Short mmCIF file of the C-alpha atoms (twelve columns), coordinates in Angstrom:
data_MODEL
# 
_entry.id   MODEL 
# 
loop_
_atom_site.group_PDB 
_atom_site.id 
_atom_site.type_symbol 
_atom_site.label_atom_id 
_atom_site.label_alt_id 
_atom_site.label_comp_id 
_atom_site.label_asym_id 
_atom_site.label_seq_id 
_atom_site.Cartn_x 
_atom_site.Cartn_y 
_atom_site.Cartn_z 
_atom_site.pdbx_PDB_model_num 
ATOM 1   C CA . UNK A 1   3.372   -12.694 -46.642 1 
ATOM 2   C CA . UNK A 2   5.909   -14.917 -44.150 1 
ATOM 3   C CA . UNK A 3   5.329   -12.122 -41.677 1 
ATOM 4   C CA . UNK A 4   1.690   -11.812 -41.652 1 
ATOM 5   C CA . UNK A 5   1.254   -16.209 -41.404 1 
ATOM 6   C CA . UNK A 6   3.730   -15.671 -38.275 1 
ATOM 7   C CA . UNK A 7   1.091   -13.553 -36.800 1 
ATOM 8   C CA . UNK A 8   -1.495  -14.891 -37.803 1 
ATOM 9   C CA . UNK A 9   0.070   -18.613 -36.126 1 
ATOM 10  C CA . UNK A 10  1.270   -16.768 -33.079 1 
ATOM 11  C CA . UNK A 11  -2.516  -15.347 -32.749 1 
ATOM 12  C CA . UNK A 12  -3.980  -19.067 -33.585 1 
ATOM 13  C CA . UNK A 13  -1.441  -20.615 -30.421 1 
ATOM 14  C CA . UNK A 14  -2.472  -17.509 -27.880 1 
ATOM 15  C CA . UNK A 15  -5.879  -18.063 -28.879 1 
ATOM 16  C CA . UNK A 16  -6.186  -22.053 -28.331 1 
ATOM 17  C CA . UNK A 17  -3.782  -21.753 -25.102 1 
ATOM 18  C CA . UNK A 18  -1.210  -23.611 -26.899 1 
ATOM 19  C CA . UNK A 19  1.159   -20.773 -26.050 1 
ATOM 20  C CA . UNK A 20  0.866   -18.055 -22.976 1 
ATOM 21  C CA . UNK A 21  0.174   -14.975 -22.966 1 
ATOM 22  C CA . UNK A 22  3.309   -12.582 -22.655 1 
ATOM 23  C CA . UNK A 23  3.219   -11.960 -18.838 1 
ATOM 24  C CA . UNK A 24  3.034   -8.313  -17.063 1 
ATOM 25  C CA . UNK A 25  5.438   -7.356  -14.699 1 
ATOM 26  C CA . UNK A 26  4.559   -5.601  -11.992 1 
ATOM 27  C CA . UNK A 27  6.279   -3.742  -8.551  1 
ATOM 28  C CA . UNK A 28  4.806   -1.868  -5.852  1 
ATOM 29  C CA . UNK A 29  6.283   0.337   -3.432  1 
ATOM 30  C CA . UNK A 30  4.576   0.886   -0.424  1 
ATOM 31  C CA . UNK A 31  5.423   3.662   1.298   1 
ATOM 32  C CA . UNK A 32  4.325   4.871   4.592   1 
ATOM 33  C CA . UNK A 33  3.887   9.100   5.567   1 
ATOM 34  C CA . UNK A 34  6.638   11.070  7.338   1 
ATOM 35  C CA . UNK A 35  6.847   11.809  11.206  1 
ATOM 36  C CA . UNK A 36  3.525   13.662  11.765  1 
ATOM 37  C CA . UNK A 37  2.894   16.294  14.867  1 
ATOM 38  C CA . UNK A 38  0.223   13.521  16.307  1 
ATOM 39  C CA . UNK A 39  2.958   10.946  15.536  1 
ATOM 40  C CA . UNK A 40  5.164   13.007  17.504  1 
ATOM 41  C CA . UNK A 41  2.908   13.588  20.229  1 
ATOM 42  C CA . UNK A 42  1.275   9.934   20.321  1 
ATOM 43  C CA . UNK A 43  -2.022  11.176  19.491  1 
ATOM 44  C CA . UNK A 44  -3.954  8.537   17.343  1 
ATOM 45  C CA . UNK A 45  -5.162  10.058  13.567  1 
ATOM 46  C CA . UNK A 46  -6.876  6.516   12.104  1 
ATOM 47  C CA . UNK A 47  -8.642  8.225   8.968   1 
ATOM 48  C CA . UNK A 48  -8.919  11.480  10.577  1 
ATOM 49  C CA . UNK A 49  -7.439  14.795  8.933   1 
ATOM 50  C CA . UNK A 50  -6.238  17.252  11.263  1 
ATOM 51  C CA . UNK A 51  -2.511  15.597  11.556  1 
ATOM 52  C CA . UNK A 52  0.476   17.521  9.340   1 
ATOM 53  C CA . UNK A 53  4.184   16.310  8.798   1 
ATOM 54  C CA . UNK A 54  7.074   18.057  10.880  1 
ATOM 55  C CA . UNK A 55  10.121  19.042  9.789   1 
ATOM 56  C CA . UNK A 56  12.056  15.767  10.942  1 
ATOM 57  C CA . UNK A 57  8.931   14.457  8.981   1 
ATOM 58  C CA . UNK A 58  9.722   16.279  5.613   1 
ATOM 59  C CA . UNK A 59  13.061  15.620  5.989   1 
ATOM 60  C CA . UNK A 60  12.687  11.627  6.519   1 
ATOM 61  C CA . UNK A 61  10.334  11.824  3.325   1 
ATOM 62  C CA . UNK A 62  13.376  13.729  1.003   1 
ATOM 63  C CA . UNK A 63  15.598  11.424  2.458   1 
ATOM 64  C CA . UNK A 64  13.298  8.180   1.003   1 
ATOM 65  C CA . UNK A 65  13.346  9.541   -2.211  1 
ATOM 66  C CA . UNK A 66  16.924  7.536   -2.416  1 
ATOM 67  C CA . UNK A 67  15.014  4.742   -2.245  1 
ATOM 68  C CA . UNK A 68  13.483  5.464   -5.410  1 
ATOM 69  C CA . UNK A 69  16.186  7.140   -7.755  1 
ATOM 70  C CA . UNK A 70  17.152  3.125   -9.247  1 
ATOM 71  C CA . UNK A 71  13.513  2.417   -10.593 1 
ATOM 72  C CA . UNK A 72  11.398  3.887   -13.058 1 
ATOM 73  C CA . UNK A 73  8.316   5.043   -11.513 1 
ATOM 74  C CA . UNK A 74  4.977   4.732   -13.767 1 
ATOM 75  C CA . UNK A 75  2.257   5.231   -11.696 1 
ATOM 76  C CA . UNK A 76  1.693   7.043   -7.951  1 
ATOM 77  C CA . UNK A 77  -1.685  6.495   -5.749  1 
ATOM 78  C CA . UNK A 78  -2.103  8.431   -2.880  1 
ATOM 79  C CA . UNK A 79  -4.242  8.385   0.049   1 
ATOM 80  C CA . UNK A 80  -6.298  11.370  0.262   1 
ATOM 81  C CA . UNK A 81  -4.764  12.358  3.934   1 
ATOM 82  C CA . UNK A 82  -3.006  15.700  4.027   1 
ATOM 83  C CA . UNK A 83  -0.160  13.874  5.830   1 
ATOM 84  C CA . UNK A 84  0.276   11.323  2.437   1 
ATOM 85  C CA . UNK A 85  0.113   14.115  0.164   1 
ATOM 86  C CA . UNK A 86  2.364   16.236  1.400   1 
ATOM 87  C CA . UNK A 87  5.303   13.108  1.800   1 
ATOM 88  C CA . UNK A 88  4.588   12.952  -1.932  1 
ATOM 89  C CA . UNK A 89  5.066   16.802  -1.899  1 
ATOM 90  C CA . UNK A 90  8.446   16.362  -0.101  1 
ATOM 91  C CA . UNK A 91  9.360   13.505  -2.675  1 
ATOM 92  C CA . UNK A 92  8.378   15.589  -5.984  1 
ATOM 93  C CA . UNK A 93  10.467  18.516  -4.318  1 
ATOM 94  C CA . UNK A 94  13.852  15.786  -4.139  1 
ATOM 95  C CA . UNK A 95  12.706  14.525  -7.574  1 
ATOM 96  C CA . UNK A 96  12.999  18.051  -9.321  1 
ATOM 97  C CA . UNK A 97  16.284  18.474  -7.938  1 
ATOM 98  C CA . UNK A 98  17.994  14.930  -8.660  1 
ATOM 99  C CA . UNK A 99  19.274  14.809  -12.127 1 
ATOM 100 C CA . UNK A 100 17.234  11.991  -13.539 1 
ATOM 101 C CA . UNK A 101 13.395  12.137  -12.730 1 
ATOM 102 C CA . UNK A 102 11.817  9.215   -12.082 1 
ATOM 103 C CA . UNK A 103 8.728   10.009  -11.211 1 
ATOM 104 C CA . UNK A 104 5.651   10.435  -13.381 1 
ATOM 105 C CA . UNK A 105 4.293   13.969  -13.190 1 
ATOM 106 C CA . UNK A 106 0.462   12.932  -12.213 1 
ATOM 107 C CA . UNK A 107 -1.047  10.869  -9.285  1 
ATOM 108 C CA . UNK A 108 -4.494  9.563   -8.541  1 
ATOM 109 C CA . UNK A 109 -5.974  10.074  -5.107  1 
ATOM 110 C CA . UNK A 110 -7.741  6.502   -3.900  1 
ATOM 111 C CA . UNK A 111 -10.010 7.035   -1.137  1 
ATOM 112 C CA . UNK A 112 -9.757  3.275   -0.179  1 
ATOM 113 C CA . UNK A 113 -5.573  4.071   0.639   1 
ATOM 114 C CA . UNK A 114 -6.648  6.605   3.577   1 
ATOM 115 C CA . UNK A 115 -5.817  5.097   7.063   1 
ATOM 116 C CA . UNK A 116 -7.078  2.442   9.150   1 
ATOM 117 C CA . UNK A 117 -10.836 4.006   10.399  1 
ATOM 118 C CA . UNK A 118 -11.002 4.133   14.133  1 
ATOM 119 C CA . UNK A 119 -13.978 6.151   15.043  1 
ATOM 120 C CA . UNK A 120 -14.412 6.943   18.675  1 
ATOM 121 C CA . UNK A 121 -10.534 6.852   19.352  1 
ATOM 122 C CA . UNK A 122 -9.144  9.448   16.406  1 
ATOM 123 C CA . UNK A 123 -7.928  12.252  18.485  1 
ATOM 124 C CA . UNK A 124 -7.219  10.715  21.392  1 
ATOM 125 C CA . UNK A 125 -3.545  9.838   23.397  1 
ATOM 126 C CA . UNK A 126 -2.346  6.542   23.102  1 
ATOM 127 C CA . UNK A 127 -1.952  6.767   27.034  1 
ATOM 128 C CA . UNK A 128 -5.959  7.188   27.068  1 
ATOM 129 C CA . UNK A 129 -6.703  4.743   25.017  1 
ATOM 130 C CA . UNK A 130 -4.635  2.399   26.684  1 
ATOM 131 C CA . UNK A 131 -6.395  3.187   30.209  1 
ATOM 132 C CA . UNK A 132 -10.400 3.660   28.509  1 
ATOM 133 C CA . UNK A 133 -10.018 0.507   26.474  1 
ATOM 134 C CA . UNK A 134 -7.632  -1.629  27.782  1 
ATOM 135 C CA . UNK A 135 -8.599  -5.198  26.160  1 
ATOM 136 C CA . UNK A 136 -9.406  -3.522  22.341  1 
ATOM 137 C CA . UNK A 137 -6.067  -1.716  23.015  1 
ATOM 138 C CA . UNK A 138 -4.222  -5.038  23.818  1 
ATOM 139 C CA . UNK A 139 -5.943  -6.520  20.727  1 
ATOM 140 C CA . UNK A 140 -4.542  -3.558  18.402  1 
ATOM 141 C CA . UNK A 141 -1.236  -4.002  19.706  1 
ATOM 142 C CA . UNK A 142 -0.808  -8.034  19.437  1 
ATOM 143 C CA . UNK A 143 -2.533  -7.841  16.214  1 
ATOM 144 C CA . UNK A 144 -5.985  -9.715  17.232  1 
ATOM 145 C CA . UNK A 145 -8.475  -8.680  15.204  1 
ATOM 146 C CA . UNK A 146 -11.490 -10.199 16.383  1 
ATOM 147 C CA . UNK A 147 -10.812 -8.854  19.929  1 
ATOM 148 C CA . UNK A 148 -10.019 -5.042  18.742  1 
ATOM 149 C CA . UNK A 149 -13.826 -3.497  18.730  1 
ATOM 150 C CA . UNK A 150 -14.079 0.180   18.600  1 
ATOM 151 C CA . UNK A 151 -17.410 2.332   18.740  1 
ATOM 152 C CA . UNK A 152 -18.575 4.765   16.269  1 
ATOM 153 C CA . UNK A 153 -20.904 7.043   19.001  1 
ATOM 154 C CA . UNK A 154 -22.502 8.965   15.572  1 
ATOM 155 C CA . UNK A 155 -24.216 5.496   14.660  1 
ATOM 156 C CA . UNK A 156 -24.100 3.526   18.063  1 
ATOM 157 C CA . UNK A 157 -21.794 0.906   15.607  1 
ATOM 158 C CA . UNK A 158 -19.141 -1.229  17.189  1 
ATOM 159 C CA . UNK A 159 -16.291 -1.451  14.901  1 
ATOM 160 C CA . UNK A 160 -13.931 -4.260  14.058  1 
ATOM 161 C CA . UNK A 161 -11.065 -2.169  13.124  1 
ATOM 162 C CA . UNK A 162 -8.349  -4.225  11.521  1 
ATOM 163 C CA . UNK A 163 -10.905 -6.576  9.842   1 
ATOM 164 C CA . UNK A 164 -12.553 -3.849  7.870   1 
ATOM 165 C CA . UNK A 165 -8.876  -2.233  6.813   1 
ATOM 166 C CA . UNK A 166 -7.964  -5.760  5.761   1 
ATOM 167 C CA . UNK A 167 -10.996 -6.186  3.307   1 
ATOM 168 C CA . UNK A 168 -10.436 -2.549  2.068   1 
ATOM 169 C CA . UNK A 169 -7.136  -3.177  1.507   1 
ATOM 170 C CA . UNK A 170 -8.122  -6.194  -1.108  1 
ATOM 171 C CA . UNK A 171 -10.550 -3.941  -2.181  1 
ATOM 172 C CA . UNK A 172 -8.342  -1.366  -3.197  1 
ATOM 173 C CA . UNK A 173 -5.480  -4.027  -4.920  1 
ATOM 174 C CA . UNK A 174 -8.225  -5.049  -7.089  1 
ATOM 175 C CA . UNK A 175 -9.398  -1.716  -7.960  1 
ATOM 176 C CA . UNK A 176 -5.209  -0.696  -8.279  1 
ATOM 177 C CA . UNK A 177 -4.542  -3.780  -10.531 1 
ATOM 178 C CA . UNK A 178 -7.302  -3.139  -12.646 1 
ATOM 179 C CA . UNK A 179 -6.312  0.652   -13.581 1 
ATOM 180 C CA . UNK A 180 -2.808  -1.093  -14.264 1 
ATOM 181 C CA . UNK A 181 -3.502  -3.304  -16.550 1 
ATOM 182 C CA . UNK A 182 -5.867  -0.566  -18.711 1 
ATOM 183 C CA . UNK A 183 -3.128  1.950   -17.946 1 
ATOM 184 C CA . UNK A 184 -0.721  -1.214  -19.570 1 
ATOM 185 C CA . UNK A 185 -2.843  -1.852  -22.820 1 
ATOM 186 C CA . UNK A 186 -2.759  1.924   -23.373 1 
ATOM 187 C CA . UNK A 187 1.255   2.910   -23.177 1 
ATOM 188 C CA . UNK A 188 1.725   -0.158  -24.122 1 
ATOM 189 C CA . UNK A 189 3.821   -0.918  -21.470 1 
ATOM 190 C CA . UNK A 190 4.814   -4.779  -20.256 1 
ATOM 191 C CA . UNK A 191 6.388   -3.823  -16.940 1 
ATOM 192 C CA . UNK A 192 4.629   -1.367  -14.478 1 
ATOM 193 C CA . UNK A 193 6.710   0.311   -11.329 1 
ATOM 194 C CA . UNK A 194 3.789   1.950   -8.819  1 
ATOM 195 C CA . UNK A 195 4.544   4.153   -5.950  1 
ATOM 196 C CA . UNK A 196 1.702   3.810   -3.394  1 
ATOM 197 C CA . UNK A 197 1.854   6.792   -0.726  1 
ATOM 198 C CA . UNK A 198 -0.163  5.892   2.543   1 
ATOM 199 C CA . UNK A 199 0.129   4.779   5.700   1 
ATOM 200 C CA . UNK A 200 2.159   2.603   8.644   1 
ATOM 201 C CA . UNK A 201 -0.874  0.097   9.384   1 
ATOM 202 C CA . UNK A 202 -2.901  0.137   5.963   1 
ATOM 203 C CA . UNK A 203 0.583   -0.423  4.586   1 
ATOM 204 C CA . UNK A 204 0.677   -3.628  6.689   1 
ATOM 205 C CA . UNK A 205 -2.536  -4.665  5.410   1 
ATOM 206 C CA . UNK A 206 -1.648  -3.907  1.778   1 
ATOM 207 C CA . UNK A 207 1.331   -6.155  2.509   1 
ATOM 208 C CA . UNK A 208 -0.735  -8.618  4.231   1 
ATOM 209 C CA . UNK A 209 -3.253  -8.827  1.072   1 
ATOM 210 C CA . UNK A 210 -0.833  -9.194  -1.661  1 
ATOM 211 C CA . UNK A 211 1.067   -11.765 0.431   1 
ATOM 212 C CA . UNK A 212 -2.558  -13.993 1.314   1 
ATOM 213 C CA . UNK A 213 -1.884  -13.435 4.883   1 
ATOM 214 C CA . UNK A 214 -5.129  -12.472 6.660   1 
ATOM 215 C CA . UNK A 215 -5.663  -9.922  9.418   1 
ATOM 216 C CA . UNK A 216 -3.982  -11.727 12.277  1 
ATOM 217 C CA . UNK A 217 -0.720  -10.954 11.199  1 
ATOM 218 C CA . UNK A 218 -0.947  -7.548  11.601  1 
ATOM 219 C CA . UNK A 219 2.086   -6.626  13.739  1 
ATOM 220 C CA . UNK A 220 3.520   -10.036 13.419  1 
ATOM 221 C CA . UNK A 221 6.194   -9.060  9.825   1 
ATOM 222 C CA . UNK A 222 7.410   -6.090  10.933  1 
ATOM 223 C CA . UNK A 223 5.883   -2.521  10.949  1 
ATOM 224 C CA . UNK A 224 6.495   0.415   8.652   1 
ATOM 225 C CA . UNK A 225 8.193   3.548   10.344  1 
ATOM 226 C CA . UNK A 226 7.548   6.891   9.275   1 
ATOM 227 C CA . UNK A 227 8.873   6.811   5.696   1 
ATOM 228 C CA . UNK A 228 9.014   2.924   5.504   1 
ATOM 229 C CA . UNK A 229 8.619   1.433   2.456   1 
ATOM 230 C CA . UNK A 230 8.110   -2.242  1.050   1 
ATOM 231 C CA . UNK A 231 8.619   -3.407  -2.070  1 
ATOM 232 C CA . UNK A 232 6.156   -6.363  -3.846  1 
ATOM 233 C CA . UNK A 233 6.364   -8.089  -6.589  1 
ATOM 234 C CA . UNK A 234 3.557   -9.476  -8.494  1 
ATOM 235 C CA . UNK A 235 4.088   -11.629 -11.824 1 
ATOM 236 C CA . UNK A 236 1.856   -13.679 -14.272 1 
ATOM 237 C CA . UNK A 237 -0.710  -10.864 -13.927 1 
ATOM 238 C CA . UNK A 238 -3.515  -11.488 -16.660 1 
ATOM 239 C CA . UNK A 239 -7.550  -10.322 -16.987 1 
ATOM 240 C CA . UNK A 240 -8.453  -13.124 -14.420 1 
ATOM 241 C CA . UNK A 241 -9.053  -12.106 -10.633 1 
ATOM 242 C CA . UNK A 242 -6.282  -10.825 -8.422  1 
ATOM 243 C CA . UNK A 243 -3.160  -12.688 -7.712  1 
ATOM 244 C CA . UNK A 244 -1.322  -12.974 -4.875  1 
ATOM 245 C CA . UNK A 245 2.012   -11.489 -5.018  1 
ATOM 246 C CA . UNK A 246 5.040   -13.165 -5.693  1 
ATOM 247 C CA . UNK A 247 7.261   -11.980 -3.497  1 
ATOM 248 C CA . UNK A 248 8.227   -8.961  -1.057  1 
ATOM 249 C CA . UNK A 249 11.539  -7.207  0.928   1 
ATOM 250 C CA . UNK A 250 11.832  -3.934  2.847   1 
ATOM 251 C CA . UNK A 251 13.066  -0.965  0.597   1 
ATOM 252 C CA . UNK A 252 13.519  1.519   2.570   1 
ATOM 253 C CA . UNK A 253 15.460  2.443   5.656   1 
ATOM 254 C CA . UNK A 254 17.096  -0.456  5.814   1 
ATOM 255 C CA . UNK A 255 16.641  -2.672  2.561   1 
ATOM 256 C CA . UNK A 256 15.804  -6.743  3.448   1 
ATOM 257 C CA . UNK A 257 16.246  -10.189 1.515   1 
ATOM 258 C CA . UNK A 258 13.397  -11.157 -0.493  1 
ATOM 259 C CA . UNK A 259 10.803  -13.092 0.886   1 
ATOM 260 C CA . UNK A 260 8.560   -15.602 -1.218  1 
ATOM 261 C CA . UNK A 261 4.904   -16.443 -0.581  1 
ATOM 262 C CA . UNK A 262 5.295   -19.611 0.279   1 
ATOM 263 C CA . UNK A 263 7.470   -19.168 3.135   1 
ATOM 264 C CA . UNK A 264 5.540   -15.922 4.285   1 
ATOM 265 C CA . UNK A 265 1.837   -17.356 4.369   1 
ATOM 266 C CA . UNK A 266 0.153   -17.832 7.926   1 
# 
């Protein structure tokens, strides 16, 4: 009878917001593909599907896996990109072999994690790019995203490239955050670890999202290398609308301080 008037009190307190709510922990990795041949070659992929990792590209995605063998992965998204998919290949593969698994043995594919859409230019050399569209080009490169327009010549559609990966990006945290906290209530699970597998500038613009920077800083907190990864932190996650993260550090190659919102926001 004690027992049940404890819960019944501690019910009564969550209830009336006397007391909170027990929090949910939760850390991302974000984690960028390996070398790809159009990488290699400086041809630009955006969305497109044609690119495929090399073998320094496989190997740099085996080698991340280090990254990973501390933590307790319990959730992977992928972007549907042959290049994402087959890093998390390459990581499953170094997984299998390592003597503690720590990563779950399903993924879901989000459409909204593919790369940054750039239309006209997918398939083209960076060199040119750089001599066609020389302003847009300069725009992509200093991270101004008003000033990087790109057509789409199936629809006669200029593009605003880093703008429209910056709202999918908040798109897709919401949509990510949601499945976590249903995928929570069902394991029963306080703390969630998720591996996102994706790419270099969508990665920035995950970052960017969590952190509440907006799409000018693209290019301005670093990039993500082939294999990079980034590690955020959310806390106090409840049922209202998305946070903003708590904090965030580079994971992998070369691991970083933590850095808080407060001193990261634009």
């Amino acid at each position: 009878d004690g027992k049940l008037h404890i819960m019944l009190l501690f019910q009564l307190l969550f209830l009336f917001g006397v007391i909170a709510q027990p929090i949910m922990c939760f850390t991302v990795y974000v984690m960028r593909h390996g070398q790809t041949d159009a990488n290699a070659n400086e041809i630009e992929q955006g969305s497109a599907d044609f690119s495929r990792l090399t073998d320094l590209g496989k190997e740099q995605a085996s080698n991340a896996y280090q990254a990973l063998v501390d933590t307790r992965v319990t959730s992977i998204y992928t972007s549907p990109l042959t290049r994402a998919r087959q890093t998390l290949e390459q990581l499953r593969q170094a997984d299998a072999s390592s003597t503690q698994t720590v990563l779950p043995p399903s993924d879901l594919i989000l459409n909204n994690l593919r790369e940054i859409d750039q239309y006209d230019w997918q398939g083209q050399s960076y060199s040119e790019l750089k001599r066609q569209f020389p302003e847009s080009w300069r725009a992509w490169e200093k991270g101004i995203p008003d000033e990087m327009k790109v057509l789409e010549t199936a629809t006669n559609v200029v593009h605003y490239p880093l703008l429209e990966m910056w709202e999918r990006a908040d798109r897709v945290w919401s949509e990510i955050l949601d499945l976590e906290r249903k995928q929570q209530d069902d394991d029963n699970e306080k703390d969630r670890s998720v591996l996102i597998v994706a790419h270099g500038n969508l990665g920035q613009a995950l970052l960017g999202s969590a952190m509440g920077w907006d799409a000018n800083s693209f290019n301005d907190k670093g990039v993500f290398g082939n294999c990079g990864m980034a590690k955020i932190e959310f806390l106090d996650l409840d049922t209202s609308p998305r946070k903003i993260a708590n904090r965030w550090c580079w994971q992998w190659p070369v691991p970083s301080a933590w850095s808080p919102t407060s001193s990261a926001v634009n």
